[in-house]
Amino acid sequence: MTEEHHSHTSDTSDTSHTVPNGVGAIVVKRFPLASGEWIAPHRHPDHHQLAWTRRGVLGVAVDDTYWVLPPTRALWLPAGVTHRTGATRDAVLSGLYLARDRCVVDWPEPTPVGVDGLLAQLITHLGRDDLADDARLRAEAVVPDLLHPLPALPIDVPEPTDERVRAVADALLADPGDRRSLDAHARAVGVSRRTLTRLFVQDTGMSFDRWRCHARLRAALSLLADGEPVSRVAHAVGYATASAFLAAFRRTVGTTPRGYLTGDSPTDAATALRTAPPAAARCP
């Protein structure tokens, strides 16, 4: 399953996770995750985290915001931010934990980062147990220079609380290709079209169409990261044509699927955020 709320969650009793001290300012930990397995919500008060996987596909959720992370991208999580991390395909989470008081990077918000061959090798290098202290410190000094933010915007899929809206949302998350109209969904939960329209906005802050668009695109990212062709993914998540899917993706995320997965974008993060259309215009 691609949606985290349908997945198995690893047990944890404490929402604040302490990272053991290392010789330098960076500690690397690895966590094997089976497809559909999620680590329960937690935070790292004294360490920023860079979440990445060399293989498979990770998902990271911060409140209602969700990122899909193939091996070409990681996510910077500022110290103290509560998050959940899981796998939409078997993966090994490599967590780079950077001591808050010794890190020159201090981005205040979760930020996607491009991972090229050099950064990937450096993460692996720092994860060695037999690395000499001086070699570790030299390698750590290079890490901040390799953290380049990516322009793509995250995909928000707010979780409804109203039982009628939740019933419709659950149906769409279970089958992103569901093409039933708003009227059909309203009949299924026993309310009028007008009532469901109002309830969706009240409960999620989004129109029905926009919420469904975000849910479809979030499901599509996991399929694309698995290497599925765009045309097949488009149909799987409810779009009649690949061009319609690509247009919705670019309006919402700020780049193409290829740009999202590879970090190959002609614009920098600031430009993408400045030129992105208003939220209400990104999805129909």
Tab-separated table of C-alpha atoms in Angstrom:
chain	number	residue	atom	x	y	z
A	1	MET	CA	0.000	0.000	0.000
A	2	THR	CA	1.176	3.517	-0.713
A	3	GLU	CA	-0.747	5.326	2.025
A	4	GLU	CA	0.841	5.314	5.430
A	5	HIS	CA	-2.343	5.075	7.491
A	6	HIS	CA	-3.082	1.612	6.059
A	7	SER	CA	0.389	0.291	6.936
A	8	HIS	CA	1.913	-1.582	9.850
A	9	THR	CA	3.568	0.739	12.356
A	10	SER	CA	6.595	-0.272	14.398
A	11	ASP	CA	6.009	0.002	18.137
A	12	THR	CA	7.595	2.826	20.108
A	13	SER	CA	6.728	4.174	23.530
A	14	ASP	CA	8.556	7.493	23.423
A	15	THR	CA	7.998	10.273	20.909
A	16	SER	CA	11.431	11.766	21.619
A	17	HIS	CA	14.315	9.674	20.275
A	18	THR	CA	17.799	10.249	21.655
A	19	VAL	CA	20.681	9.885	19.209
A	20	PRO	CA	23.882	8.465	20.731
A	21	ASN	CA	26.919	10.746	20.660
A	22	GLY	CA	29.685	10.121	18.152
A	23	VAL	CA	33.242	11.319	17.748
A	24	GLY	CA	32.167	14.126	15.448
A	25	ALA	CA	28.932	16.003	14.807
A	26	ILE	CA	27.255	13.357	12.606
A	27	VAL	CA	25.916	9.921	13.507
A	28	VAL	CA	24.671	7.476	10.852
A	29	LYS	CA	22.094	4.815	11.713
A	30	ARG	CA	20.399	2.250	9.447
A	31	PHE	CA	16.911	0.810	9.845
A	32	PRO	CA	15.629	-1.964	7.524
A	33	LEU	CA	11.963	-1.371	6.630
A	34	ALA	CA	9.654	-3.817	4.906
A	35	SER	CA	7.148	-2.524	2.358
A	36	GLY	CA	4.290	-0.925	4.284
A	37	GLU	CA	6.197	-0.703	7.586
A	38	TRP	CA	6.194	2.650	9.381
A	39	ILE	CA	8.107	3.973	12.362
A	40	ALA	CA	5.666	5.631	14.759
A	41	PRO	CA	5.708	9.450	15.139
A	42	HIS	CA	8.810	10.691	16.908
A	43	ARG	CA	11.271	13.578	17.018
A	44	HIS	CA	14.975	14.194	17.664
A	45	PRO	CA	15.292	17.216	20.001
A	46	ASP	CA	19.039	17.716	19.662
A	47	HIS	CA	19.734	16.499	16.125
A	48	HIS	CA	18.697	17.421	12.620
A	49	GLN	CA	18.081	14.350	10.463
A	50	LEU	CA	18.682	13.593	6.809
A	51	ALA	CA	16.468	10.633	5.824
A	52	TRP	CA	17.608	8.655	2.767
A	53	THR	CA	17.586	5.164	1.298
A	54	ARG	CA	20.060	3.617	-1.136
A	55	ARG	CA	17.403	1.213	-2.418
A	56	GLY	CA	13.636	1.028	-2.300
A	57	VAL	CA	11.331	3.983	-1.676
A	58	LEU	CA	10.787	5.869	1.585
A	59	GLY	CA	7.839	7.961	2.660
A	60	VAL	CA	8.057	10.668	5.313
A	61	ALA	CA	5.018	12.359	6.839
A	62	VAL	CA	5.025	15.557	8.885
A	63	ASP	CA	1.448	16.259	9.946
A	64	ASP	CA	-0.533	16.131	6.673
A	65	THR	CA	2.481	16.796	4.451
A	66	TYR	CA	4.034	13.821	2.710
A	67	TRP	CA	7.259	13.270	0.786
A	68	VAL	CA	8.186	10.276	-1.385
A	69	LEU	CA	11.933	9.605	-1.386
A	70	PRO	CA	13.546	7.448	-4.069
A	71	PRO	CA	17.342	6.986	-3.797
A	72	THR	CA	17.895	10.250	-5.698
A	73	ARG	CA	16.467	12.415	-2.914
A	74	ALA	CA	16.605	12.732	0.852
A	75	LEU	CA	14.633	14.834	3.317
A	76	TRP	CA	16.119	17.275	5.813
A	77	LEU	CA	14.145	17.179	9.076
A	78	PRO	CA	14.965	19.983	11.533
A	79	ALA	CA	15.580	19.038	15.147
A	80	GLY	CA	12.373	18.789	17.151
A	81	VAL	CA	10.040	18.172	14.201
A	82	THR	CA	7.711	15.229	14.807
A	83	HIS	CA	7.639	12.898	11.812
A	84	ARG	CA	6.887	9.381	10.643
A	85	THR	CA	9.095	7.434	8.269
A	86	GLY	CA	8.170	4.298	6.364
A	87	ALA	CA	8.704	2.314	3.197
A	88	THR	CA	6.410	2.062	0.201
A	89	ARG	CA	8.815	-0.603	-1.074
A	90	ASP	CA	11.385	-2.623	0.920
A	91	ALA	CA	14.104	-0.178	1.918
A	92	VAL	CA	16.873	0.532	4.399
A	93	LEU	CA	16.495	3.941	6.018
A	94	SER	CA	19.869	5.642	6.379
A	95	GLY	CA	19.489	8.358	8.961
A	96	LEU	CA	22.183	11.013	9.121
A	97	TYR	CA	21.864	12.745	12.500
A	98	LEU	CA	23.593	16.115	12.704
A	99	ALA	CA	24.138	17.652	16.138
A	100	ARG	CA	22.034	20.788	16.299
A	101	ASP	CA	24.615	22.888	18.141
A	102	ARG	CA	27.460	21.922	15.771
A	103	CYS	CA	25.746	22.032	12.377
A	104	VAL	CA	26.269	24.965	10.016
A	105	VAL	CA	23.035	24.090	8.162
A	106	ASP	CA	19.967	25.213	10.070
A	107	TRP	CA	17.024	25.079	7.682
A	108	PRO	CA	13.884	25.643	9.779
A	109	GLU	CA	11.500	23.564	7.637
A	110	PRO	CA	11.576	20.012	6.228
A	111	THR	CA	13.468	20.336	2.948
A	112	PRO	CA	14.026	17.809	0.135
A	113	VAL	CA	17.668	17.405	-0.857
A	114	GLY	CA	19.154	15.963	-4.028
A	115	VAL	CA	21.403	12.934	-3.538
A	116	ASP	CA	24.108	12.437	-6.147
A	117	GLY	CA	26.789	9.763	-6.245
A	118	LEU	CA	29.198	11.728	-4.051
A	119	LEU	CA	26.726	12.348	-1.238
A	120	ALA	CA	25.516	8.728	-1.391
A	121	GLN	CA	29.081	7.450	-1.067
A	122	LEU	CA	29.801	9.882	1.746
A	123	ILE	CA	26.771	8.695	3.732
A	124	THR	CA	27.931	5.103	3.292
A	125	HIS	CA	31.478	6.092	4.273
A	126	LEU	CA	30.302	7.801	7.476
A	127	GLY	CA	28.255	4.734	8.351
A	128	ARG	CA	31.383	2.583	8.732
A	129	ASP	CA	32.244	1.398	12.234
A	130	ASP	CA	35.965	1.140	11.504
A	131	LEU	CA	36.509	4.717	10.343
A	132	ALA	CA	39.394	6.483	12.073
A	133	ASP	CA	38.455	9.594	14.023
A	134	ASP	CA	40.453	12.010	11.870
A	135	ALA	CA	39.056	10.503	8.654
A	136	ARG	CA	35.522	10.793	10.055
A	137	LEU	CA	35.974	14.448	10.929
A	138	ARG	CA	37.336	15.248	7.462
A	139	ALA	CA	34.398	13.481	5.798
A	140	GLU	CA	31.864	15.221	8.036
A	141	ALA	CA	33.228	18.618	7.023
A	142	VAL	CA	32.228	17.954	3.406
A	143	VAL	CA	28.576	17.035	4.086
A	144	PRO	CA	27.096	20.571	4.415
A	145	ASP	CA	28.523	21.581	1.036
A	146	LEU	CA	26.658	18.688	-0.625
A	147	LEU	CA	23.203	19.520	0.756
A	148	HIS	CA	21.356	21.236	-2.094
A	149	PRO	CA	17.614	21.896	-1.636
A	150	LEU	CA	15.293	20.772	-4.425
A	151	PRO	CA	12.515	22.943	-5.827
A	152	ALA	CA	9.612	20.477	-5.744
A	153	LEU	CA	6.775	21.241	-3.341
A	154	PRO	CA	5.459	18.589	-0.941
A	155	ILE	CA	2.010	17.060	-1.429
A	156	ASP	CA	-0.485	17.790	1.328
A	157	VAL	CA	-3.274	15.232	1.856
A	158	PRO	CA	-5.080	16.357	5.030
A	159	GLU	CA	-6.700	13.522	6.962
A	160	PRO	CA	-10.439	14.138	7.497
A	161	THR	CA	-12.165	13.741	10.851
A	162	ASP	CA	-15.816	13.959	9.778
A	163	GLU	CA	-16.987	10.349	9.310
A	164	ARG	CA	-18.696	11.095	5.990
A	165	VAL	CA	-15.680	12.843	4.507
A	166	ARG	CA	-13.420	10.138	5.957
A	167	ALA	CA	-15.487	7.428	4.229
A	168	VAL	CA	-15.008	9.128	0.862
A	169	ALA	CA	-11.315	9.765	1.550
A	170	ASP	CA	-10.721	6.138	2.529
A	171	ALA	CA	-12.353	4.961	-0.705
A	172	LEU	CA	-10.128	7.251	-2.782
A	173	LEU	CA	-6.955	6.300	-0.902
A	174	ALA	CA	-7.756	2.607	-1.301
A	175	ASP	CA	-8.319	3.109	-5.049
A	176	PRO	CA	-6.732	6.312	-6.395
A	177	GLY	CA	-8.066	5.346	-9.836
A	178	ASP	CA	-11.669	5.667	-8.622
A	179	ARG	CA	-13.285	8.014	-11.161
A	180	ARG	CA	-16.678	8.337	-9.503
A	181	SER	CA	-18.065	11.858	-9.461
A	182	LEU	CA	-18.681	14.012	-6.414
A	183	ASP	CA	-22.393	13.243	-6.798
A	184	ALA	CA	-21.730	9.495	-6.713
A	185	HIS	CA	-19.587	9.773	-3.594
A	186	ALA	CA	-22.207	11.978	-1.940
A	187	ARG	CA	-24.888	9.356	-2.593
A	188	ALA	CA	-22.605	6.636	-1.205
A	189	VAL	CA	-22.348	8.412	2.163
A	190	GLY	CA	-25.958	9.600	2.228
A	191	VAL	CA	-25.561	13.351	1.797
A	192	SER	CA	-26.208	15.849	-0.974
A	193	ARG	CA	-23.533	17.086	-3.357
A	194	ARG	CA	-23.741	20.520	-1.764
A	195	THR	CA	-23.290	19.117	1.747
A	196	LEU	CA	-20.284	16.990	0.796
A	197	THR	CA	-18.729	19.966	-0.987
A	198	ARG	CA	-19.072	22.057	2.153
A	199	LEU	CA	-17.878	19.286	4.463
A	200	PHE	CA	-14.717	18.671	2.435
A	201	VAL	CA	-13.679	22.313	2.625
A	202	GLN	CA	-14.525	22.572	6.325
A	203	ASP	CA	-12.733	19.350	7.256
A	204	THR	CA	-9.632	19.432	5.043
A	205	GLY	CA	-9.289	23.033	3.866
A	206	MET	CA	-9.494	21.755	0.280
A	207	SER	CA	-12.190	21.209	-2.290
A	208	PHE	CA	-13.107	17.619	-3.127
A	209	ASP	CA	-11.381	17.877	-6.522
A	210	ARG	CA	-8.189	19.333	-5.108
A	211	TRP	CA	-8.003	16.782	-2.292
A	212	ARG	CA	-8.530	13.920	-4.757
A	213	CYS	CA	-5.851	15.357	-7.041
A	214	HIS	CA	-3.338	15.440	-4.185
A	215	ALA	CA	-4.218	11.886	-3.140
A	216	ARG	CA	-3.764	10.687	-6.730
A	217	LEU	CA	-0.410	12.395	-7.137
A	218	ARG	CA	0.887	11.041	-3.843
A	219	ALA	CA	-0.033	7.507	-4.918
A	220	ALA	CA	1.511	8.139	-8.343
A	221	LEU	CA	4.889	9.125	-6.895
A	222	SER	CA	5.422	5.727	-5.310
A	223	LEU	CA	4.582	3.994	-8.597
A	224	LEU	CA	6.861	6.302	-10.578
A	225	ALA	CA	9.679	5.759	-8.099
A	226	ASP	CA	9.264	2.025	-8.706
A	227	GLY	CA	9.942	2.632	-12.400
A	228	GLU	CA	6.392	2.302	-13.751
A	229	PRO	CA	5.805	4.112	-17.088
A	230	VAL	CA	4.034	7.463	-16.847
A	231	SER	CA	1.144	6.322	-19.061
A	232	ARG	CA	0.455	3.302	-16.858
A	233	VAL	CA	0.705	5.369	-13.688
A	234	ALA	CA	-1.636	8.015	-15.083
A	235	HIS	CA	-4.369	5.446	-15.727
A	236	ALA	CA	-3.741	3.699	-12.406
A	237	VAL	CA	-4.474	6.898	-10.469
A	238	GLY	CA	-7.523	7.944	-12.460
A	239	TYR	CA	-6.308	10.179	-15.292
A	240	ALA	CA	-7.640	9.576	-18.790
A	241	THR	CA	-4.363	10.580	-20.450
A	242	ALA	CA	-0.708	10.896	-19.538
A	243	SER	CA	-0.753	14.553	-20.607
A	244	ALA	CA	-3.561	15.368	-18.144
A	245	PHE	CA	-1.621	13.661	-15.367
A	246	LEU	CA	1.608	15.488	-16.236
A	247	ALA	CA	-0.162	18.848	-16.294
A	248	ALA	CA	-1.723	18.229	-12.859
A	249	PHE	CA	1.607	17.054	-11.459
A	250	ARG	CA	3.496	20.111	-12.669
A	251	ARG	CA	0.810	22.532	-11.429
A	252	THR	CA	0.781	20.936	-7.991
A	253	VAL	CA	4.391	19.916	-7.314
A	254	GLY	CA	6.159	22.620	-9.309
A	255	THR	CA	8.154	20.304	-11.563
A	256	THR	CA	7.764	17.213	-13.753
A	257	PRO	CA	7.772	13.656	-12.361
A	258	ARG	CA	11.252	13.209	-13.809
A	259	GLY	CA	12.398	16.437	-12.182
A	260	TYR	CA	10.965	15.315	-8.859
A	261	LEU	CA	12.607	11.904	-8.936
A	262	THR	CA	16.010	12.988	-10.253
A	263	GLY	CA	16.280	16.524	-8.927
A	264	ASP	CA	16.990	17.631	-12.507
A	265	SER	CA	15.248	21.000	-12.609
A	266	PRO	CA	16.186	24.228	-14.387
A	267	THR	CA	15.046	26.350	-11.459
A	268	ASP	CA	16.315	26.651	-7.937
A	269	ALA	CA	14.123	26.194	-4.870
A	270	ALA	CA	13.459	29.876	-4.325
A	271	THR	CA	12.397	30.428	-7.931
A	272	ALA	CA	10.091	27.423	-7.879
A	273	LEU	CA	8.385	28.607	-4.719
A	274	ARG	CA	8.006	32.145	-6.027
A	275	THR	CA	6.551	31.101	-9.367
A	276	ALA	CA	4.302	28.265	-8.158
A	277	PRO	CA	0.617	29.085	-8.749
A	278	PRO	CA	-1.669	29.743	-5.762
A	279	ALA	CA	-2.598	26.587	-3.845
A	280	ALA	CA	-6.174	26.587	-5.069
A	281	ALA	CA	-5.019	26.631	-8.695
A	282	ARG	CA	-2.604	23.736	-8.514
A	283	CYS	CA	-5.243	21.025	-8.739
A	284	PRO	CA	-8.685	21.324	-10.308
